[in-house]
Each structure stands twice: as C-alpha cells, then as structure tokens.
Amino acid sequence: MRNEPETAGGRTAPPGRARSPRPRTMRLAVGAVFFVTGAAFATWAARVPGVQSRLDLSAGELAVALVGLSGGAFAGLPLVGGLVARYGSRTVLCTGMAAYLGALASLPLVPDLAALTAALALFACGNTAVDVAMNTQGVLVERAYGRPVLGGFHAMFSLGGIAGATAGGLAASAGVGIRAHFTVTALVLLAVAATAATALAPEPPRTGGPSRTGPLLALPGPGLWIPGLVAFCALMGEGVVNDWGAVYLKEETGASAGAAGLGYAVFSAGMVVGRLTADRLRARLGTARFTFLCAVVAGTGALIPILDATTTAGFVGYTLLGLGMAAVIPLVFAHAAALRPGHTGSSIAAVSGRGLRRLPRGPPGHRRPGGATTLLWADAGAVGL
C-alpha cells in the first residue's frame, strides 16, 4: 500500500514543523464542510413556507425579507477575499461557520419582518465567508492531489442539500416545529464542522514576511470578468430555486408542505449527479459542447414547470435544472484560482461577487409583490440565462 505524503504538497515536513494532515484526511474534512454548508442552507430553503406562514407574510413581504440575504452577502463578499489572504482560509471558515449556524438557529425566533430580514443578513454574511473559505480549501486540496477534485466537493454540498431538504420536508410533514428543527440541526452541523476543522488543509507558505498584507476589498480584475459573468448566469437560476422553489410548488401546484420542501431535494439530486459525472463528460465531449449541453438541459428544466403547473412537473423540472447547472461553478472557481495561484481566496471572492453566490434571486421583478404570478415567473427567470 502506497504511503501518502506528510504535507499537502507531497513533501516531508521539515524538522520542528507540525505535520500537515494527509491529503485524504484533508479531502474528507473539506468534503464534510461542504456537506454541512449545503445542509444548513437547505434546512432554511425547505422551511421557507413555514417561516412565511408563522409570520403571516405575503409573497411580496417574503421578497423584502429575502433582500436581507442579498444585503448580507453583498456586505461580506468584497471583504472575505482580503480576510482569507490576511488571516487564512481556516480562520475565516471557522468564524464564518459559527455565524452561519448561529443565524440559522435564530431564524425561528424572530418576531417580525424586520427581525427576519436582519437574521437573514447575518445568515448570508456567514454563508459568504464559509463559501469563499471552503472553496479556497478545496483548491488547496486539489493542488495537493495534483488532479481535479473540486467537483466532488461541490457534489458534497449538493448531498448536504439533499439531506437538509429531505429532513426539512419530513419534519414539516410530521408537524415538527421550526424552532426545534432548526436548533437541533444547527447543533448537529456545528459538531460535524468543529470536528472537520481539525484536519483542514494548511495555508501555503507566506512570502514577503510573516504577515500578509494587501487590499481587503476583493474586486474582479480584467481576467475575472468573464468567469464572473458565467457564475452570475448559473447562480441566478440556482438562487430562484433556492428561495422560490418550495413556495412555487406550494402555491402554484397545490403541493403539501412536505412535498414542497422536497422540491429543493430533487434539485440537489440533479446537482449531485451532474457534478459527479461532469469531469468525465467534459473530457468526452469537450468544454464547448459540454457547456452547450448543460444550457439545453437547464433551459428545458426551467420551462417544464411553466408549461405544466403540477407537482410532478415541478420535480422533473427542478431535477433537470440541477443537472444542467451542476458543473458550471466548480469549473469557474477552479479557473479563477488558476489565473492567480497566489491569490486564491480573493479570486474566488471576486468571482463569487459577480455570481452572487448563494443569494436569493432572480431579476428585480421577482422581488416585487405580485403573488402567484411573481412566483411563476421567478422560476421562468432561469430560462433566459
């Protein structure tokens, strides 16, 4: 059996220096972080209708609350890349995860629309920090392996989404209160994340002195605008399903609360299959043809629920939408990191800023009050991307 290297770069650690976790151990740890992040977000996504009912919010008022997600992420994104460069991805990841899961546990406790908006802003800000830091960790592990593994991490995110959404759907069907559901979920995920944090990838050697310096704001350079635009298109469609998928199924197709919560699970299932098979298909078809195929599959998935407003059609459409958009983000992040190898965190943050990673979205019209019509066209917005 082949012995694995003692450091991330495949070299024996020098005397007096602590050994780095082995690549396989780091891979498992980073994969666990991706899983936790996906599960936490899906927990929220699956219970959006319940939160809406608890506070008696209209579709328009819910859209206002979701602006908190956008505001929190926009506030954090320009800073996260610089924080990763100065303090390291592990520090940012641990801090962001604490805020992320703490905010998740607070969501069922809010008394009104204003408090929900503020809690969602903190939730998004923590998610943004975790998102950039864990993708930076993923790139470090990929470099340690010397072959592509980033797609597998994103598959773990989707698996977490399936687990979180399925648990949310089952909890809603069983009448489990949102407060108990979110609190238990946050505590379990925090325990998993804390364990994984002990085996994260080490930071690359610092150059130019013991402390990193540079701008805190991560703004996209000329080479990152196109990857950022690609990320924007993919994540706009994903954001529609994240935030409006369950609500659409419940209000437009008449799905039960449990079935509506499972909508995000089938979308995540499509993402998992797409990400696990993306590398092989890309090698066989070539990047251009593979990208075109992804666009066709995603467009078809977005159209199906519009043409047939039934729960079954919604599930089929969300699955195809997940399949079509699955491979885009791992490819964009890996490409951005390769463009600036010494600035992985800021590159990923800059591309995420253009892509509005993990935000509630759709074009502005999706956030205006409009009841069922707004929700229907929220799903349609992904088609034009």
CSV table of C-alpha atoms in Angstrom, one decimal:
chain,number,residue,atom,x,y,z
A,1,MET,CA,0.0,0.0,0.0
A,2,ARG,CA,1.4,3.4,-1.0
A,3,ASN,CA,2.3,5.8,1.7
A,4,GLU,CA,0.8,9.2,1.3
A,5,PRO,CA,2.9,12.4,1.8
A,6,GLU,CA,3.0,14.0,5.2
A,7,THR,CA,2.4,17.5,3.8
A,8,ALA,CA,-0.2,19.0,1.4
A,9,GLY,CA,2.5,19.5,-1.2
A,10,GLY,CA,3.7,15.9,-1.0
A,11,ARG,CA,6.9,16.6,0.9
A,12,THR,CA,8.0,15.5,4.3
A,13,ALA,CA,7.5,18.2,6.9
A,14,PRO,CA,10.8,19.9,7.9
A,15,PRO,CA,12.1,19.3,11.5
A,16,GLY,CA,10.4,21.3,14.1
A,17,ARG,CA,7.3,21.9,12.0
A,18,ALA,CA,4.0,20.2,12.7
A,19,ARG,CA,2.9,17.7,10.2
A,20,SER,CA,0.1,18.6,7.9
A,21,PRO,CA,-2.9,16.3,7.6
A,22,ARG,CA,-2.6,13.8,4.8
A,23,PRO,CA,-4.3,14.7,1.5
A,24,ARG,CA,-7.0,12.1,2.0
A,25,THR,CA,-7.7,13.4,5.5
A,26,MET,CA,-7.9,16.9,4.3
A,27,ARG,CA,-10.2,15.9,1.5
A,28,LEU,CA,-12.6,14.2,3.9
A,29,ALA,CA,-12.5,17.3,6.2
A,30,VAL,CA,-13.2,19.8,3.4
A,31,GLY,CA,-15.9,17.5,2.0
A,32,ALA,CA,-17.6,17.5,5.4
A,33,VAL,CA,-17.5,21.3,5.5
A,34,PHE,CA,-19.2,21.4,2.0
A,35,PHE,CA,-21.8,18.9,3.2
A,36,VAL,CA,-22.6,21.0,6.4
A,37,THR,CA,-22.9,24.2,4.4
A,38,GLY,CA,-25.3,22.7,1.9
A,39,ALA,CA,-27.4,21.0,4.6
A,40,ALA,CA,-27.7,24.3,6.6
A,41,PHE,CA,-28.8,26.3,3.6
A,42,ALA,CA,-31.3,23.6,2.5
A,43,THR,CA,-32.7,23.5,6.0
A,44,TRP,CA,-33.7,27.1,5.5
A,45,ALA,CA,-34.8,26.6,1.9
A,46,ALA,CA,-37.1,23.7,2.8
A,47,ARG,CA,-38.9,25.5,5.6
A,48,VAL,CA,-39.4,28.9,3.9
A,49,PRO,CA,-43.1,28.3,3.6
A,50,GLY,CA,-43.3,27.5,7.3
A,51,VAL,CA,-41.5,30.7,8.2
A,52,GLN,CA,-43.7,32.6,5.9
A,53,SER,CA,-46.8,31.2,7.5
A,54,ARG,CA,-45.6,31.7,11.0
A,55,LEU,CA,-45.1,35.4,10.4
A,56,ASP,CA,-48.1,35.7,8.1
A,57,LEU,CA,-46.0,37.2,5.2
A,58,SER,CA,-47.3,37.8,1.7
A,59,ALA,CA,-45.2,36.8,-1.3
A,60,GLY,CA,-44.1,40.5,-1.5
A,61,GLU,CA,-43.2,40.7,2.1
A,62,LEU,CA,-41.2,37.5,1.9
A,63,ALA,CA,-39.3,39.0,-1.1
A,64,VAL,CA,-38.5,42.0,1.1
A,65,ALA,CA,-37.1,39.7,3.8
A,66,LEU,CA,-35.0,37.9,1.2
A,67,VAL,CA,-33.3,41.2,0.4
A,68,GLY,CA,-31.6,40.6,3.8
A,69,LEU,CA,-29.8,37.7,2.2
A,70,SER,CA,-28.7,39.8,-0.7
A,71,GLY,CA,-27.6,42.6,1.6
A,72,GLY,CA,-25.6,40.4,3.9
A,73,ALA,CA,-23.8,38.7,1.1
A,74,PHE,CA,-23.0,41.9,-0.7
A,75,ALA,CA,-21.7,43.4,2.5
A,76,GLY,CA,-19.4,40.4,3.1
A,77,LEU,CA,-18.2,39.5,-0.3
A,78,PRO,CA,-15.8,42.4,-1.0
A,79,LEU,CA,-14.1,41.7,2.4
A,80,VAL,CA,-13.9,38.0,2.6
A,81,GLY,CA,-11.1,37.5,0.0
A,82,GLY,CA,-8.9,40.0,1.8
A,83,LEU,CA,-9.6,38.4,5.1
A,84,VAL,CA,-8.7,35.0,3.7
A,85,ALA,CA,-5.4,36.4,2.4
A,86,ARG,CA,-4.6,38.1,5.8
A,87,TYR,CA,-5.8,35.5,8.3
A,88,GLY,CA,-6.0,32.3,6.3
A,89,SER,CA,-8.9,30.3,5.0
A,90,ARG,CA,-9.2,28.1,8.1
A,91,THR,CA,-9.7,31.1,10.4
A,92,VAL,CA,-12.2,32.7,8.2
A,93,LEU,CA,-14.0,29.4,7.7
A,94,CYS,CA,-14.4,28.7,11.4
A,95,THR,CA,-15.5,32.2,12.2
A,96,GLY,CA,-18.0,32.3,9.3
A,97,MET,CA,-19.4,28.8,10.2
A,98,ALA,CA,-20.1,29.9,13.8
A,99,ALA,CA,-22.1,33.0,12.5
A,100,TYR,CA,-23.8,30.9,9.8
A,101,LEU,CA,-25.1,28.2,12.0
A,102,GLY,CA,-25.9,30.7,14.8
A,103,ALA,CA,-28.0,32.7,12.4
A,104,LEU,CA,-29.8,29.5,11.3
A,105,ALA,CA,-30.8,28.7,14.8
A,106,SER,CA,-32.1,32.3,15.3
A,107,LEU,CA,-34.4,32.3,12.3
A,108,PRO,CA,-37.4,30.7,14.0
A,109,LEU,CA,-37.1,33.1,17.0
A,110,VAL,CA,-37.6,36.4,15.1
A,111,PRO,CA,-40.9,38.2,15.9
A,112,ASP,CA,-41.5,40.2,12.7
A,113,LEU,CA,-40.4,41.0,9.2
A,114,ALA,CA,-37.7,43.5,10.2
A,115,ALA,CA,-36.0,40.9,12.5
A,116,LEU,CA,-36.3,38.2,9.9
A,117,THR,CA,-34.5,40.5,7.4
A,118,ALA,CA,-31.7,41.2,9.9
A,119,ALA,CA,-31.3,37.5,10.8
A,120,LEU,CA,-31.2,36.6,7.1
A,121,ALA,CA,-28.5,39.2,6.5
A,122,LEU,CA,-26.3,37.6,9.2
A,123,PHE,CA,-27.1,34.1,7.8
A,124,ALA,CA,-25.9,35.3,4.3
A,125,CYS,CA,-22.9,37.0,5.6
A,126,GLY,CA,-21.7,33.9,7.4
A,127,ASN,CA,-22.5,31.8,4.4
A,128,THR,CA,-20.4,34.1,2.2
A,129,ALA,CA,-17.4,33.8,4.4
A,130,VAL,CA,-17.8,30.0,4.6
A,131,ASP,CA,-18.3,29.7,0.8
A,132,VAL,CA,-15.2,31.6,-0.2
A,133,ALA,CA,-13.0,29.9,2.5
A,134,MET,CA,-14.2,26.4,1.8
A,135,ASN,CA,-13.6,26.8,-1.9
A,136,THR,CA,-10.1,28.1,-1.1
A,137,GLN,CA,-9.6,25.0,1.0
A,138,GLY,CA,-10.9,22.9,-1.9
A,139,VAL,CA,-8.3,24.4,-4.3
A,140,LEU,CA,-5.5,23.7,-1.8
A,141,VAL,CA,-6.6,20.1,-1.6
A,142,GLU,CA,-6.8,19.8,-5.3
A,143,ARG,CA,-3.3,21.1,-5.6
A,144,ALA,CA,-2.1,18.6,-3.0
A,145,TYR,CA,-3.7,15.8,-5.1
A,146,GLY,CA,-2.4,17.1,-8.4
A,147,ARG,CA,-5.7,16.2,-10.1
A,148,PRO,CA,-9.3,17.7,-10.2
A,149,VAL,CA,-11.3,17.1,-7.0
A,150,LEU,CA,-13.2,20.3,-6.7
A,151,GLY,CA,-16.2,19.0,-8.4
A,152,GLY,CA,-16.5,16.3,-5.8
A,153,PHE,CA,-16.6,18.9,-3.1
A,154,HIS,CA,-19.5,20.6,-4.8
A,155,ALA,CA,-21.2,17.3,-5.0
A,156,MET,CA,-20.9,17.0,-1.3
A,157,PHE,CA,-22.5,20.4,-1.0
A,158,SER,CA,-25.4,19.1,-3.0
A,159,LEU,CA,-25.6,15.9,-1.0
A,160,GLY,CA,-25.9,18.1,2.1
A,161,GLY,CA,-28.6,20.0,0.3
A,162,ILE,CA,-30.5,16.7,-0.3
A,163,ALA,CA,-30.1,15.7,3.4
A,164,GLY,CA,-31.2,19.1,4.7
A,165,ALA,CA,-34.1,19.4,2.3
A,166,THR,CA,-35.3,15.9,2.9
A,167,ALA,CA,-35.1,16.3,6.6
A,168,GLY,CA,-37.0,19.6,6.3
A,169,GLY,CA,-39.7,18.0,4.2
A,170,LEU,CA,-40.1,15.1,6.6
A,171,ALA,CA,-40.1,17.5,9.6
A,172,ALA,CA,-42.8,19.6,8.0
A,173,SER,CA,-44.9,16.6,7.2
A,174,ALA,CA,-44.6,15.3,10.8
A,175,GLY,CA,-45.5,18.7,12.2
A,176,VAL,CA,-42.2,19.3,13.9
A,177,GLY,CA,-41.9,22.9,14.9
A,178,ILE,CA,-39.4,25.1,13.0
A,179,ARG,CA,-37.7,26.2,16.3
A,180,ALA,CA,-36.9,22.6,17.3
A,181,HIS,CA,-35.9,21.6,13.8
A,182,PHE,CA,-33.5,24.5,13.3
A,183,THR,CA,-32.0,24.3,16.7
A,184,VAL,CA,-31.2,20.6,16.6
A,185,THR,CA,-29.9,20.8,13.0
A,186,ALA,CA,-27.6,23.7,13.9
A,187,LEU,CA,-26.1,21.9,16.9
A,188,VAL,CA,-25.5,18.7,14.9
A,189,LEU,CA,-24.0,20.5,12.0
A,190,LEU,CA,-21.8,22.6,14.3
A,191,ALA,CA,-20.4,19.4,15.9
A,192,VAL,CA,-19.5,18.0,12.4
A,193,ALA,CA,-17.9,21.2,11.3
A,194,ALA,CA,-15.9,21.5,14.5
A,195,THR,CA,-14.5,18.0,14.0
A,196,ALA,CA,-13.7,18.7,10.4
A,197,ALA,CA,-11.9,21.9,11.3
A,198,THR,CA,-9.1,20.0,13.0
A,199,ALA,CA,-8.0,18.5,9.6
A,200,LEU,CA,-8.3,21.3,7.2
A,201,ALA,CA,-5.6,22.0,4.6
A,202,PRO,CA,-2.7,24.1,5.8
A,203,GLU,CA,-2.2,27.6,4.4
A,204,PRO,CA,0.5,27.9,1.7
A,205,PRO,CA,3.9,29.3,2.8
A,206,ARG,CA,3.7,33.1,3.2
A,207,THR,CA,6.0,35.2,1.1
A,208,GLY,CA,7.3,38.7,1.9
A,209,GLY,CA,7.3,38.4,5.7
A,210,PRO,CA,5.3,36.8,8.4
A,211,SER,CA,2.1,38.8,7.8
A,212,ARG,CA,0.0,39.1,4.7
A,213,THR,CA,-0.8,42.5,3.5
A,214,GLY,CA,-2.8,43.9,0.7
A,215,PRO,CA,-6.2,45.3,0.0
A,216,LEU,CA,-9.1,44.0,2.0
A,217,LEU,CA,-11.5,44.5,-0.9
A,218,ALA,CA,-11.7,41.7,-3.4
A,219,LEU,CA,-12.7,43.2,-6.7
A,220,PRO,CA,-12.6,41.4,-10.1
A,221,GLY,CA,-9.6,42.1,-12.3
A,222,PRO,CA,-9.9,42.1,-16.1
A,223,GLY,CA,-9.3,38.4,-16.4
A,224,LEU,CA,-12.1,37.5,-13.9
A,225,TRP,CA,-15.0,39.4,-15.5
A,226,ILE,CA,-15.9,36.7,-18.0
A,227,PRO,CA,-15.8,33.8,-15.4
A,228,GLY,CA,-17.8,36.1,-13.0
A,229,LEU,CA,-20.4,36.7,-15.7
A,230,VAL,CA,-20.7,32.9,-16.3
A,231,ALA,CA,-21.1,32.4,-12.5
A,232,PHE,CA,-23.8,35.1,-12.4
A,233,CYS,CA,-25.9,33.4,-15.0
A,234,ALA,CA,-25.6,29.9,-13.3
A,235,LEU,CA,-26.2,31.2,-9.8
A,236,MET,CA,-29.1,33.4,-10.7
A,237,GLY,CA,-31.0,30.3,-11.8
A,238,GLU,CA,-29.9,28.4,-8.8
A,239,GLY,CA,-31.0,31.2,-6.5
A,240,VAL,CA,-34.5,31.2,-7.9
A,241,VAL,CA,-34.9,27.5,-6.9
A,242,ASN,CA,-33.3,28.1,-3.5
A,243,ASP,CA,-35.7,30.8,-2.5
A,244,TRP,CA,-38.8,30.4,-4.5
A,245,GLY,CA,-38.8,26.7,-5.3
A,246,ALA,CA,-40.7,25.4,-2.3
A,247,VAL,CA,-43.1,28.4,-2.3
A,248,TYR,CA,-43.9,27.9,-6.0
A,249,LEU,CA,-44.7,24.3,-5.5
A,250,LYS,CA,-47.0,25.0,-2.6
A,251,GLU,CA,-48.9,28.0,-4.1
A,252,GLU,CA,-48.9,27.2,-7.8
A,253,THR,CA,-49.2,23.4,-7.9
A,254,GLY,CA,-51.0,22.8,-4.6
A,255,ALA,CA,-48.3,20.7,-3.1
A,256,SER,CA,-48.4,19.9,0.6
A,257,ALA,CA,-45.8,21.5,2.9
A,258,GLY,CA,-43.8,18.3,2.9
A,259,ALA,CA,-43.8,17.8,-0.8
A,260,ALA,CA,-42.9,21.5,-1.4
A,261,GLY,CA,-39.9,21.0,0.9
A,262,LEU,CA,-38.8,18.1,-1.2
A,263,GLY,CA,-38.5,20.3,-4.3
A,264,TYR,CA,-35.1,21.5,-3.3
A,265,ALA,CA,-34.1,17.9,-2.6
A,266,VAL,CA,-34.7,16.8,-6.2
A,267,PHE,CA,-33.0,19.9,-7.4
A,268,SER,CA,-30.0,19.0,-5.3
A,269,ALA,CA,-30.1,15.4,-6.5
A,270,GLY,CA,-29.7,16.6,-10.1
A,271,MET,CA,-26.8,18.7,-8.9
A,272,VAL,CA,-25.1,15.7,-7.3
A,273,VAL,CA,-25.4,13.5,-10.4
A,274,GLY,CA,-24.2,16.4,-12.6
A,275,ARG,CA,-21.2,17.1,-10.5
A,276,LEU,CA,-20.2,13.5,-10.1
A,277,THR,CA,-20.3,12.9,-13.9
A,278,ALA,CA,-19.1,16.3,-15.1
A,279,ASP,CA,-15.4,15.7,-15.4
A,280,ARG,CA,-15.9,12.5,-17.5
A,281,LEU,CA,-18.5,14.1,-19.8
A,282,ARG,CA,-16.4,17.2,-20.3
A,283,ALA,CA,-13.4,15.1,-21.3
A,284,ARG,CA,-15.5,13.1,-23.8
A,285,LEU,CA,-17.5,16.0,-25.3
A,286,GLY,CA,-15.1,18.9,-25.0
A,287,THR,CA,-15.7,22.0,-23.0
A,288,ALA,CA,-17.8,23.9,-25.6
A,289,ARG,CA,-20.2,21.0,-26.4
A,290,PHE,CA,-20.5,20.1,-22.8
A,291,THR,CA,-21.3,23.7,-21.8
A,292,PHE,CA,-24.0,23.8,-24.6
A,293,LEU,CA,-25.5,20.5,-23.4
A,294,CYS,CA,-25.7,22.0,-19.9
A,295,ALA,CA,-27.5,25.0,-21.2
A,296,VAL,CA,-30.0,22.9,-23.1
A,297,VAL,CA,-30.8,20.7,-20.1
A,298,ALA,CA,-31.1,23.6,-17.7
A,299,GLY,CA,-33.3,25.6,-20.1
A,300,THR,CA,-35.6,22.5,-20.5
A,301,GLY,CA,-35.8,22.1,-16.8
A,302,ALA,CA,-36.8,25.7,-16.2
A,303,LEU,CA,-39.5,25.5,-18.9
A,304,ILE,CA,-41.3,22.4,-17.7
A,305,PRO,CA,-42.9,23.8,-14.5
A,306,ILE,CA,-44.1,26.8,-16.6
A,307,LEU,CA,-45.8,24.7,-19.2
A,308,ASP,CA,-47.2,22.2,-16.8
A,309,ALA,CA,-48.0,23.6,-13.3
A,310,THR,CA,-48.2,20.3,-11.5
A,311,THR,CA,-46.1,19.0,-8.6
A,312,THR,CA,-44.7,16.1,-10.7
A,313,ALA,CA,-43.7,18.5,-13.5
A,314,GLY,CA,-42.1,20.8,-10.9
A,315,PHE,CA,-40.0,17.9,-9.6
A,316,VAL,CA,-38.9,16.9,-13.1
A,317,GLY,CA,-38.1,20.4,-14.0
A,318,TYR,CA,-36.0,21.1,-10.8
A,319,THR,CA,-34.1,17.8,-11.4
A,320,LEU,CA,-33.1,18.8,-15.0
A,321,LEU,CA,-32.3,22.4,-13.8
A,322,GLY,CA,-29.9,20.9,-11.2
A,323,LEU,CA,-28.3,18.6,-13.8
A,324,GLY,CA,-27.8,21.5,-16.3
A,325,MET,CA,-26.2,23.9,-13.8
A,326,ALA,CA,-24.2,21.4,-11.7
A,327,ALA,CA,-20.8,21.7,-13.4
A,328,VAL,CA,-20.6,25.4,-14.0
A,329,ILE,CA,-19.5,26.7,-10.6
A,330,PRO,CA,-16.7,24.2,-9.9
A,331,LEU,CA,-15.2,24.9,-13.3
A,332,VAL,CA,-15.4,28.7,-12.8
A,333,PHE,CA,-13.8,28.6,-9.4
A,334,ALA,CA,-11.0,26.3,-10.5
A,335,HIS,CA,-10.4,28.6,-13.5
A,336,ALA,CA,-10.3,31.7,-11.4
A,337,ALA,CA,-7.9,30.2,-8.9
A,338,ALA,CA,-5.6,29.0,-11.7
A,339,LEU,CA,-5.5,32.6,-13.1
A,340,ARG,CA,-4.0,33.9,-9.9
A,341,PRO,CA,-2.4,31.0,-8.0
A,342,GLY,CA,-1.1,33.2,-5.2
A,343,HIS,CA,-4.4,34.9,-4.6
A,344,THR,CA,-6.9,32.0,-4.5
A,345,GLY,CA,-9.2,33.5,-1.8
A,346,SER,CA,-9.5,36.9,-3.4
A,347,SER,CA,-10.0,35.4,-6.9
A,348,ILE,CA,-12.8,33.2,-5.7
A,349,ALA,CA,-14.4,36.1,-3.7
A,350,ALA,CA,-14.2,38.3,-6.8
A,351,VAL,CA,-15.9,35.7,-9.0
A,352,SER,CA,-18.5,35.0,-6.3
A,353,GLY,CA,-19.2,38.7,-6.1
A,354,ARG,CA,-20.1,38.7,-9.8
A,355,GLY,CA,-22.0,35.4,-9.4
A,356,LEU,CA,-24.0,36.4,-6.3
A,357,ARG,CA,-23.1,33.1,-4.7
A,358,ARG,CA,-26.0,31.6,-2.6
A,359,LEU,CA,-28.2,34.7,-2.7
A,360,PRO,CA,-32.0,34.9,-3.1
A,361,ARG,CA,-32.6,36.0,-6.6
A,362,GLY,CA,-34.0,36.5,-9.9
A,363,PRO,CA,-34.3,39.7,-11.8
A,364,PRO,CA,-35.6,42.6,-9.7
A,365,GLY,CA,-39.2,41.9,-10.7
A,366,HIS,CA,-39.1,38.7,-8.8
A,367,ARG,CA,-38.9,40.6,-5.6
A,368,ARG,CA,-41.8,42.9,-6.2
A,369,PRO,CA,-45.1,42.0,-4.7
A,370,GLY,CA,-47.2,40.0,-7.2
A,371,GLY,CA,-48.4,36.9,-5.5
A,372,ALA,CA,-48.7,33.8,-7.7
A,373,THR,CA,-47.7,35.5,-10.9
A,374,THR,CA,-44.5,36.6,-9.4
A,375,LEU,CA,-43.7,33.2,-8.1
A,376,LEU,CA,-44.4,31.6,-11.5
A,377,TRP,CA,-42.1,34.0,-13.4
A,378,ALA,CA,-39.4,33.6,-10.7
A,379,ASP,CA,-39.0,30.0,-11.9
A,380,ALA,CA,-39.1,31.2,-15.5
A,381,GLY,CA,-36.2,33.7,-14.9
A,382,ALA,CA,-33.7,30.8,-15.2
A,383,VAL,CA,-34.7,30.1,-18.8
A,384,GLY,CA,-33.3,33.4,-20.1
A,385,LEU,CA,-29.9,32.7,-18.5
